[in-house]
Amino acid sequence: MEPVEVDAGRVRLRRWRVEDADAVLTALRDPVLQLWNGVPATTRDDAVDFVRRRADWSAGDHASWAVADAGTGVLLGSVSLHSVDRQQANAQVGYWTVPAARGRGVAPCAVDAACRWAFAGLSIERVELCHAVDNPASGRVAAKAGFTLEGRLRASYRYGDGRKHDELIWGRLAADPPPGLSS
Ligand SMILES: CC(C)(COP(=O)(O)OP(=O)(O)OC[C@H]1O[C@@H](n2cnc3c(N)ncnc32)[C@H](O)[C@@H]1OP(=O)(O)O)[C@@H](O)C(=O)NCCC(=O)NCCS
């Protein structure tokens, strides 16, 4: 796959650039992000590696974007469709926002835009989203981005605290009604 950019009203999903590394390093040092995204990046080289891997879509199994403010271009977060399986027409979505951008609906907007692009551009039929039961803010993102809660996975994923947490699994189908997000 070749990287594409997606306009989503007040946010823009754009390709990651090496120049994002300093902002990424700051973001990845946020303890809440380290806990729930489990990204063990602590050095600038880790951050450069993070953006390089996400800017390279050639493997065909992920589509990853920097989430930027559409007006200022400031980096607000990250959204990624991963485990893309074209045969099954399934994908999973992961995301985070920088602490200063939280509570403004950035992640739901970015996740919704990524889903719409996957449905239209990749003919994906189902996007899955999992988050720890102990991370209800992420569940709010799922609900606001048009996902339906489907169940609870017991001790299913080891998070940044080294513990296996129960997770909630949500799904959004291409045929589901899109969420009514304000842009
Ligand atoms: C979870 C996360 C992605 C939400 O992103 P966001 O852009 O703030 O999304 P929203 O603005 O829709 O807020 C979602 C919920 O976060 C909580 N929230 C609101 N303001 C907040 C703030 N300033 N700081 C932290 N959480 C806040 C609220 O519960 C909110 O739900 P509500 O709108 O029903 O009140 C973001 O908090 C984050 O990056 N957290 C750390 C990493 C993480 O959890 N990643 C997801 C792993 S599955």
PDB file of C-alpha atoms and ligand atoms in Angstrom:
ATOM      1  CA  MET A   1       0.000   0.000   0.000  1.00  0.00           C
ATOM      2  CA  GLU A   2       1.029   3.568  -0.649  1.00  0.00           C
ATOM      3  CA  PRO A   3       0.404   6.097   2.150  1.00  0.00           C
ATOM      4  CA  VAL A   4      -2.592   8.368   1.659  1.00  0.00           C
ATOM      5  CA  GLU A   5      -3.798  11.363   3.621  1.00  0.00           C
ATOM      6  CA  VAL A   6      -7.329  11.812   4.912  1.00  0.00           C
ATOM      7  CA  ASP A   7      -9.124  15.078   5.678  1.00  0.00           C
ATOM      8  CA  ALA A   8     -11.449  14.681   8.634  1.00  0.00           C
ATOM      9  CA  GLY A   9     -12.766  18.154   9.338  1.00  0.00           C
ATOM     10  CA  ARG A  10     -10.780  19.676  12.159  1.00  0.00           C
ATOM     11  CA  VAL A  11      -8.130  16.970  12.052  1.00  0.00           C
ATOM     12  CA  ARG A  12      -6.034  15.646   9.208  1.00  0.00           C
ATOM     13  CA  LEU A  13      -4.590  12.149   9.016  1.00  0.00           C
ATOM     14  CA  ARG A  14      -1.210  12.577   7.381  1.00  0.00           C
ATOM     15  CA  ARG A  15       1.902  10.554   6.760  1.00  0.00           C
ATOM     16  CA  TRP A  16       4.415  10.336   9.602  1.00  0.00           C
ATOM     17  CA  ARG A  17       7.653  12.281   9.032  1.00  0.00           C
ATOM     18  CA  VAL A  18      11.040  11.989  10.726  1.00  0.00           C
ATOM     19  CA  GLU A  19      10.569  15.616  11.833  1.00  0.00           C
ATOM     20  CA  ASP A  20       7.769  14.343  14.119  1.00  0.00           C
ATOM     21  CA  ALA A  21      10.284  12.417  16.217  1.00  0.00           C
ATOM     22  CA  ASP A  22      10.740  15.038  18.947  1.00  0.00           C
ATOM     23  CA  ALA A  23       6.970  15.466  19.441  1.00  0.00           C
ATOM     24  CA  VAL A  24       6.558  11.688  19.411  1.00  0.00           C
ATOM     25  CA  LEU A  25       9.285  11.269  22.012  1.00  0.00           C
ATOM     26  CA  THR A  26       7.500  13.728  24.312  1.00  0.00           C
ATOM     27  CA  ALA A  27       4.170  11.979  23.729  1.00  0.00           C
ATOM     28  CA  LEU A  28       5.509   8.491  24.309  1.00  0.00           C
ATOM     29  CA  ARG A  29       6.956   9.548  27.650  1.00  0.00           C
ATOM     30  CA  ASP A  30       3.446  10.241  28.977  1.00  0.00           C
ATOM     31  CA  PRO A  31       2.876   7.612  31.712  1.00  0.00           C
ATOM     32  CA  VAL A  32      -0.792   7.106  30.756  1.00  0.00           C
ATOM     33  CA  LEU A  33       0.182   6.449  27.160  1.00  0.00           C
ATOM     34  CA  GLN A  34       2.965   4.093  28.242  1.00  0.00           C
ATOM     35  CA  LEU A  35       0.473   2.179  30.370  1.00  0.00           C
ATOM     36  CA  TRP A  36      -2.304   1.764  27.792  1.00  0.00           C
ATOM     37  CA  ASN A  37      -0.367   1.710  24.526  1.00  0.00           C
ATOM     38  CA  GLY A  38       2.668  -0.084  25.907  1.00  0.00           C
ATOM     39  CA  VAL A  39       5.043   1.714  23.550  1.00  0.00           C
ATOM     40  CA  PRO A  40       8.445   1.353  25.226  1.00  0.00           C
ATOM     41  CA  ALA A  41      10.058   4.302  23.443  1.00  0.00           C
ATOM     42  CA  THR A  42      12.353   6.272  25.662  1.00  0.00           C
ATOM     43  CA  THR A  43      15.111   7.506  23.353  1.00  0.00           C
ATOM     44  CA  ARG A  44      15.042   9.701  20.261  1.00  0.00           C
ATOM     45  CA  ASP A  45      16.172   6.711  18.201  1.00  0.00           C
ATOM     46  CA  ASP A  46      13.073   4.841  19.422  1.00  0.00           C
ATOM     47  CA  ALA A  47      10.926   7.760  18.327  1.00  0.00           C
ATOM     48  CA  VAL A  48      12.602   7.909  14.898  1.00  0.00           C
ATOM     49  CA  ASP A  49      12.029   4.170  14.571  1.00  0.00           C
ATOM     50  CA  PHE A  50       8.373   4.680  15.544  1.00  0.00           C
ATOM     51  CA  VAL A  51       7.742   7.229  12.795  1.00  0.00           C
ATOM     52  CA  ARG A  52       9.756   5.349  10.154  1.00  0.00           C
ATOM     53  CA  ARG A  53       7.878   2.110  10.711  1.00  0.00           C
ATOM     54  CA  ARG A  54       4.524   3.872  10.571  1.00  0.00           C
ATOM     55  CA  ALA A  55       5.447   5.867   7.455  1.00  0.00           C
ATOM     56  CA  ASP A  56       6.241   2.653   5.580  1.00  0.00           C
ATOM     57  CA  TRP A  57       3.029   0.955   4.451  1.00  0.00           C
ATOM     58  CA  SER A  58       4.745  -1.387   2.005  1.00  0.00           C
ATOM     59  CA  ALA A  59       4.045  -4.566   4.004  1.00  0.00           C
ATOM     60  CA  GLY A  60       0.345  -4.049   3.336  1.00  0.00           C
ATOM     61  CA  ASP A  61      -0.703  -5.051   6.857  1.00  0.00           C
ATOM     62  CA  HIS A  62      -1.100  -1.582   8.345  1.00  0.00           C
ATOM     63  CA  ALA A  63      -2.125   1.964   7.522  1.00  0.00           C
ATOM     64  CA  SER A  64      -0.793   4.419  10.092  1.00  0.00           C
ATOM     65  CA  TRP A  65      -1.220   8.148  10.355  1.00  0.00           C
ATOM     66  CA  ALA A  66      -0.120  11.122  12.366  1.00  0.00           C
ATOM     67  CA  VAL A  67      -3.232  12.990  13.533  1.00  0.00           C
ATOM     68  CA  ALA A  68      -2.650  16.701  13.047  1.00  0.00           C
ATOM     69  CA  ASP A  69      -4.699  19.816  13.702  1.00  0.00           C
ATOM     70  CA  ALA A  70      -6.155  20.686  10.286  1.00  0.00           C
ATOM     71  CA  GLY A  71      -5.566  24.401  10.859  1.00  0.00           C
ATOM     72  CA  THR A  72      -2.173  24.571  12.538  1.00  0.00           C
ATOM     73  CA  GLY A  73      -0.601  21.242  11.588  1.00  0.00           C
ATOM     74  CA  VAL A  74       0.301  20.587  15.233  1.00  0.00           C
ATOM     75  CA  LEU A  75       0.642  16.888  16.070  1.00  0.00           C
ATOM     76  CA  LEU A  76      -2.349  15.776  18.160  1.00  0.00           C
ATOM     77  CA  GLY A  77      -1.995  12.013  18.120  1.00  0.00           C
ATOM     78  CA  SER A  78      -1.730   8.753  16.268  1.00  0.00           C
ATOM     79  CA  VAL A  79      -4.170   6.357  14.638  1.00  0.00           C
ATOM     80  CA  SER A  80      -3.314   3.065  13.005  1.00  0.00           C
ATOM     81  CA  LEU A  81      -5.209   0.326  11.226  1.00  0.00           C
ATOM     82  CA  HIS A  82      -3.169  -2.779  11.921  1.00  0.00           C
ATOM     83  CA  SER A  83      -3.515  -6.526  11.409  1.00  0.00           C
ATOM     84  CA  VAL A  84      -5.085  -5.634   8.071  1.00  0.00           C
ATOM     85  CA  ASP A  85      -6.288  -8.878   6.483  1.00  0.00           C
ATOM     86  CA  ARG A  86      -7.551  -8.193   2.957  1.00  0.00           C
ATOM     87  CA  GLN A  87      -8.800 -11.749   2.480  1.00  0.00           C
ATOM     88  CA  GLN A  88     -10.965 -11.661   5.600  1.00  0.00           C
ATOM     89  CA  ALA A  89     -11.651  -7.948   5.054  1.00  0.00           C
ATOM     90  CA  ASN A  90     -10.809  -7.335   8.729  1.00  0.00           C
ATOM     91  CA  ALA A  91      -8.564  -4.827  10.500  1.00  0.00           C
ATOM     92  CA  GLN A  92      -7.872  -3.595  14.015  1.00  0.00           C
ATOM     93  CA  VAL A  93      -7.452  -0.005  15.135  1.00  0.00           C
ATOM     94  CA  GLY A  94      -5.126   1.569  17.712  1.00  0.00           C
ATOM     95  CA  TYR A  95      -4.744   5.192  18.745  1.00  0.00           C
ATOM     96  CA  TRP A  96      -3.503   7.744  21.234  1.00  0.00           C
ATOM     97  CA  THR A  97      -3.631  11.491  21.670  1.00  0.00           C
ATOM     98  CA  VAL A  98      -1.063  13.801  23.252  1.00  0.00           C
ATOM     99  CA  PRO A  99      -2.058  14.914  26.778  1.00  0.00           C
ATOM    100  CA  ALA A 100      -2.693  18.532  25.696  1.00  0.00           C
ATOM    101  CA  ALA A 101      -5.187  17.409  23.027  1.00  0.00           C
ATOM    102  CA  ARG A 102      -7.304  15.119  25.208  1.00  0.00           C
ATOM    103  CA  GLY A 103     -10.966  15.726  25.966  1.00  0.00           C
ATOM    104  CA  ARG A 104     -11.669  17.453  22.624  1.00  0.00           C
ATOM    105  CA  GLY A 105     -12.947  14.486  20.643  1.00  0.00           C
ATOM    106  CA  VAL A 106      -9.775  14.144  18.579  1.00  0.00           C
ATOM    107  CA  ALA A 107      -9.446  10.362  18.900  1.00  0.00           C
ATOM    108  CA  PRO A 108     -13.091   9.562  17.975  1.00  0.00           C
ATOM    109  CA  CYS A 109     -12.790  11.818  14.931  1.00  0.00           C
ATOM    110  CA  ALA A 110      -9.502  10.193  13.838  1.00  0.00           C
ATOM    111  CA  VAL A 111     -10.745   6.631  14.444  1.00  0.00           C
ATOM    112  CA  ASP A 112     -13.967   7.321  12.536  1.00  0.00           C
ATOM    113  CA  ALA A 113     -11.970   8.767   9.613  1.00  0.00           C
ATOM    114  CA  ALA A 114      -9.630   5.758   9.570  1.00  0.00           C
ATOM    115  CA  CYS A 115     -12.624   3.381   9.532  1.00  0.00           C
ATOM    116  CA  ARG A 116     -14.358   5.245   6.731  1.00  0.00           C
ATOM    117  CA  TRP A 117     -11.172   5.145   4.697  1.00  0.00           C
ATOM    118  CA  ALA A 118     -10.735   1.411   5.364  1.00  0.00           C
ATOM    119  CA  PHE A 119     -14.306   0.658   4.286  1.00  0.00           C
ATOM    120  CA  ALA A 120     -14.115   2.753   1.123  1.00  0.00           C
ATOM    121  CA  GLY A 121     -10.460   2.424   0.172  1.00  0.00           C
ATOM    122  CA  LEU A 122      -9.560  -1.115   1.249  1.00  0.00           C
ATOM    123  CA  SER A 123     -12.992  -2.774   1.111  1.00  0.00           C
ATOM    124  CA  ILE A 124     -12.567  -3.697   4.782  1.00  0.00           C
ATOM    125  CA  GLU A 125     -15.841  -4.984   6.229  1.00  0.00           C
ATOM    126  CA  ARG A 126     -15.021  -5.143   9.950  1.00  0.00           C
ATOM    127  CA  VAL A 127     -12.759  -3.061  12.207  1.00  0.00           C
ATOM    128  CA  GLU A 128     -12.058  -4.346  15.720  1.00  0.00           C
ATOM    129  CA  LEU A 129     -11.042  -2.234  18.696  1.00  0.00           C
ATOM    130  CA  CYS A 130      -9.839  -3.564  22.058  1.00  0.00           C
ATOM    131  CA  HIS A 131      -9.018  -1.680  25.225  1.00  0.00           C
ATOM    132  CA  ALA A 132      -8.419  -2.550  28.848  1.00  0.00           C
ATOM    133  CA  VAL A 133     -11.509  -2.591  31.053  1.00  0.00           C
ATOM    134  CA  ASP A 134      -9.515  -0.298  33.352  1.00  0.00           C
ATOM    135  CA  ASN A 135      -9.192   2.314  30.582  1.00  0.00           C
ATOM    136  CA  PRO A 136     -12.767   3.604  30.211  1.00  0.00           C
ATOM    137  CA  ALA A 137     -11.667   6.748  28.306  1.00  0.00           C
ATOM    138  CA  SER A 138     -10.756   4.446  25.410  1.00  0.00           C
ATOM    139  CA  GLY A 139     -14.195   2.869  25.579  1.00  0.00           C
ATOM    140  CA  ARG A 140     -15.691   6.327  25.160  1.00  0.00           C
ATOM    141  CA  VAL A 141     -13.635   6.686  21.984  1.00  0.00           C
ATOM    142  CA  ALA A 142     -15.042   3.387  20.691  1.00  0.00           C
ATOM    143  CA  ALA A 143     -18.642   4.357  21.427  1.00  0.00           C
ATOM    144  CA  LYS A 144     -18.272   7.814  19.920  1.00  0.00           C
ATOM    145  CA  ALA A 145     -16.576   6.407  16.788  1.00  0.00           C
ATOM    146  CA  GLY A 146     -19.547   4.188  16.010  1.00  0.00           C
ATOM    147  CA  PHE A 147     -18.375   0.864  17.464  1.00  0.00           C
ATOM    148  CA  THR A 148     -20.639  -1.697  19.137  1.00  0.00           C
ATOM    149  CA  LEU A 149     -19.523  -3.402  22.335  1.00  0.00           C
ATOM    150  CA  GLU A 150     -19.289  -7.132  21.635  1.00  0.00           C
ATOM    151  CA  GLY A 151     -17.766  -8.721  24.702  1.00  0.00           C
ATOM    152  CA  ARG A 152     -15.109  -9.073  27.356  1.00  0.00           C
ATOM    153  CA  LEU A 153     -11.810 -10.895  26.814  1.00  0.00           C
ATOM    154  CA  ARG A 154     -10.367 -12.309  30.028  1.00  0.00           C
ATOM    155  CA  ALA A 155      -6.701 -11.541  30.845  1.00  0.00           C
ATOM    156  CA  SER A 156      -6.148 -11.033  27.130  1.00  0.00           C
ATOM    157  CA  TYR A 157      -3.328  -8.505  26.832  1.00  0.00           C
ATOM    158  CA  ARG A 158      -0.230  -7.533  28.818  1.00  0.00           C
ATOM    159  CA  TYR A 159      -0.175  -3.730  29.149  1.00  0.00           C
ATOM    160  CA  GLY A 160       2.599  -1.346  30.134  1.00  0.00           C
ATOM    161  CA  ASP A 161       2.337  -2.251  33.826  1.00  0.00           C
ATOM    162  CA  GLY A 162       3.372  -5.802  32.966  1.00  0.00           C
ATOM    163  CA  ARG A 163      -0.020  -7.205  33.988  1.00  0.00           C
ATOM    164  CA  LYS A 164      -2.509  -9.051  31.824  1.00  0.00           C
ATOM    165  CA  HIS A 165      -5.752  -7.069  31.782  1.00  0.00           C
ATOM    166  CA  ASP A 166      -9.271  -8.022  30.822  1.00  0.00           C
ATOM    167  CA  GLU A 167     -10.255  -6.168  27.667  1.00  0.00           C
ATOM    168  CA  LEU A 168     -13.477  -5.074  26.057  1.00  0.00           C
ATOM    169  CA  ILE A 169     -13.811  -5.845  22.369  1.00  0.00           C
ATOM    170  CA  TRP A 170     -15.796  -3.583  20.069  1.00  0.00           C
ATOM    171  CA  GLY A 171     -16.571  -3.902  16.364  1.00  0.00           C
ATOM    172  CA  ARG A 172     -17.638  -1.531  13.621  1.00  0.00           C
ATOM    173  CA  LEU A 173     -18.928  -2.999  10.385  1.00  0.00           C
ATOM    174  CA  ALA A 174     -18.932  -1.261   7.030  1.00  0.00           C
ATOM    175  CA  ALA A 175     -22.707  -1.607   7.031  1.00  0.00           C
ATOM    176  CA  ASP A 176     -23.126   0.019  10.466  1.00  0.00           C
ATOM    177  CA  PRO A 177     -24.526   3.536  10.582  1.00  0.00           C
ATOM    178  CA  PRO A 178     -21.682   6.082  10.876  1.00  0.00           C
ATOM    179  CA  PRO A 179     -21.510   8.081  14.108  1.00  0.00           C
ATOM    180  CA  GLY A 180     -22.875  11.602  14.162  1.00  0.00           C
ATOM    181  CA  LEU A 181     -19.632  13.352  15.062  1.00  0.00           C
ATOM    182  CA  SER A 182     -19.432  17.127  14.801  1.00  0.00           C
ATOM    183  CA  SER A 183     -16.449  18.267  12.751  1.00  0.00           C
TER     184      SER A 183
HETATM  185  C1  LIG B   1      -8.101   7.416  25.352  1.00  0.00           C
HETATM  186  C2  LIG B   1      -7.673   8.601  24.503  1.00  0.00           C
HETATM  187  C3  LIG B   1      -7.153   8.084  23.142  1.00  0.00           C
HETATM  188  C4  LIG B   1      -8.910   9.501  24.268  1.00  0.00           C
HETATM  189  O1  LIG B   1      -8.582  10.480  23.291  1.00  0.00           O
HETATM  190  P1  LIG B   1      -9.334  11.893  23.261  1.00  0.00           P
HETATM  191  O2  LIG B   1      -8.895  12.554  22.003  1.00  0.00           O
HETATM  192  O3  LIG B   1      -9.130  12.609  24.534  1.00  0.00           O
HETATM  193  O4  LIG B   1     -10.873  11.447  23.178  1.00  0.00           O
HETATM  194  P2  LIG B   1     -12.152  12.230  23.749  1.00  0.00           P
HETATM  195  O5  LIG B   1     -11.911  13.696  23.732  1.00  0.00           O
HETATM  196  O6  LIG B   1     -13.319  11.705  23.002  1.00  0.00           O
HETATM  197  O7  LIG B   1     -12.262  11.772  25.264  1.00  0.00           O
HETATM  198  C5  LIG B   1     -12.578  10.419  25.566  1.00  0.00           C
HETATM  199  C6  LIG B   1     -12.754  10.303  27.075  1.00  0.00           C
HETATM  200  O8  LIG B   1     -11.534  10.663  27.728  1.00  0.00           O
HETATM  201  C7  LIG B   1     -11.842  11.243  29.017  1.00  0.00           C
HETATM  202  N1  LIG B   1     -11.249  12.587  29.079  1.00  0.00           N
HETATM  203  C8  LIG B   1     -11.835  13.783  28.843  1.00  0.00           C
HETATM  204  N2  LIG B   1     -10.939  14.780  29.007  1.00  0.00           N
HETATM  205  C9  LIG B   1      -9.775  14.193  29.340  1.00  0.00           C
HETATM  206  C10 LIG B   1      -8.480  14.688  29.626  1.00  0.00           C
HETATM  207  N3  LIG B   1      -8.213  15.997  29.602  1.00  0.00           N
HETATM  208  N4  LIG B   1      -7.498  13.810  29.912  1.00  0.00           N
HETATM  209  C11 LIG B   1      -7.747  12.500  29.897  1.00  0.00           C
HETATM  210  N5  LIG B   1      -8.956  11.943  29.620  1.00  0.00           N
HETATM  211  C12 LIG B   1      -9.951  12.807  29.362  1.00  0.00           C
HETATM  212  C13 LIG B   1     -13.347  11.292  29.125  1.00  0.00           C
HETATM  213  O9  LIG B   1     -13.765  10.101  29.781  1.00  0.00           O
HETATM  214  C14 LIG B   1     -13.778  11.239  27.674  1.00  0.00           C
HETATM  215  O10 LIG B   1     -15.065  10.712  27.502  1.00  0.00           O
HETATM  216  P3  LIG B   1     -16.331  11.738  27.441  1.00  0.00           P
HETATM  217  O11 LIG B   1     -16.108  12.608  26.260  1.00  0.00           O
HETATM  218  O12 LIG B   1     -17.513  10.863  27.332  1.00  0.00           O
HETATM  219  O13 LIG B   1     -16.285  12.543  28.716  1.00  0.00           O
HETATM  220  C15 LIG B   1      -6.568   9.451  25.197  1.00  0.00           C
HETATM  221  O14 LIG B   1      -7.005   9.785  26.499  1.00  0.00           O
HETATM  222  C16 LIG B   1      -5.241   8.730  25.294  1.00  0.00           C
HETATM  223  O15 LIG B   1      -4.425   8.818  24.386  1.00  0.00           O
HETATM  224  N6  LIG B   1      -5.023   8.027  26.421  1.00  0.00           N
HETATM  225  C17 LIG B   1      -3.761   7.332  26.672  1.00  0.00           C
HETATM  226  C18 LIG B   1      -3.499   6.192  25.691  1.00  0.00           C
HETATM  227  C19 LIG B   1      -4.705   5.318  25.444  1.00  0.00           C
HETATM  228  O16 LIG B   1      -5.523   5.052  26.309  1.00  0.00           O
HETATM  229  N7  LIG B   1      -4.784   4.833  24.190  1.00  0.00           N
HETATM  230  C20 LIG B   1      -5.827   3.901  23.779  1.00  0.00           C
HETATM  231  C21 LIG B   1      -5.359   2.492  24.012  1.00  0.00           C
HETATM  232  S1  LIG B   1      -6.652   1.315  23.626  1.00  0.00           S
END
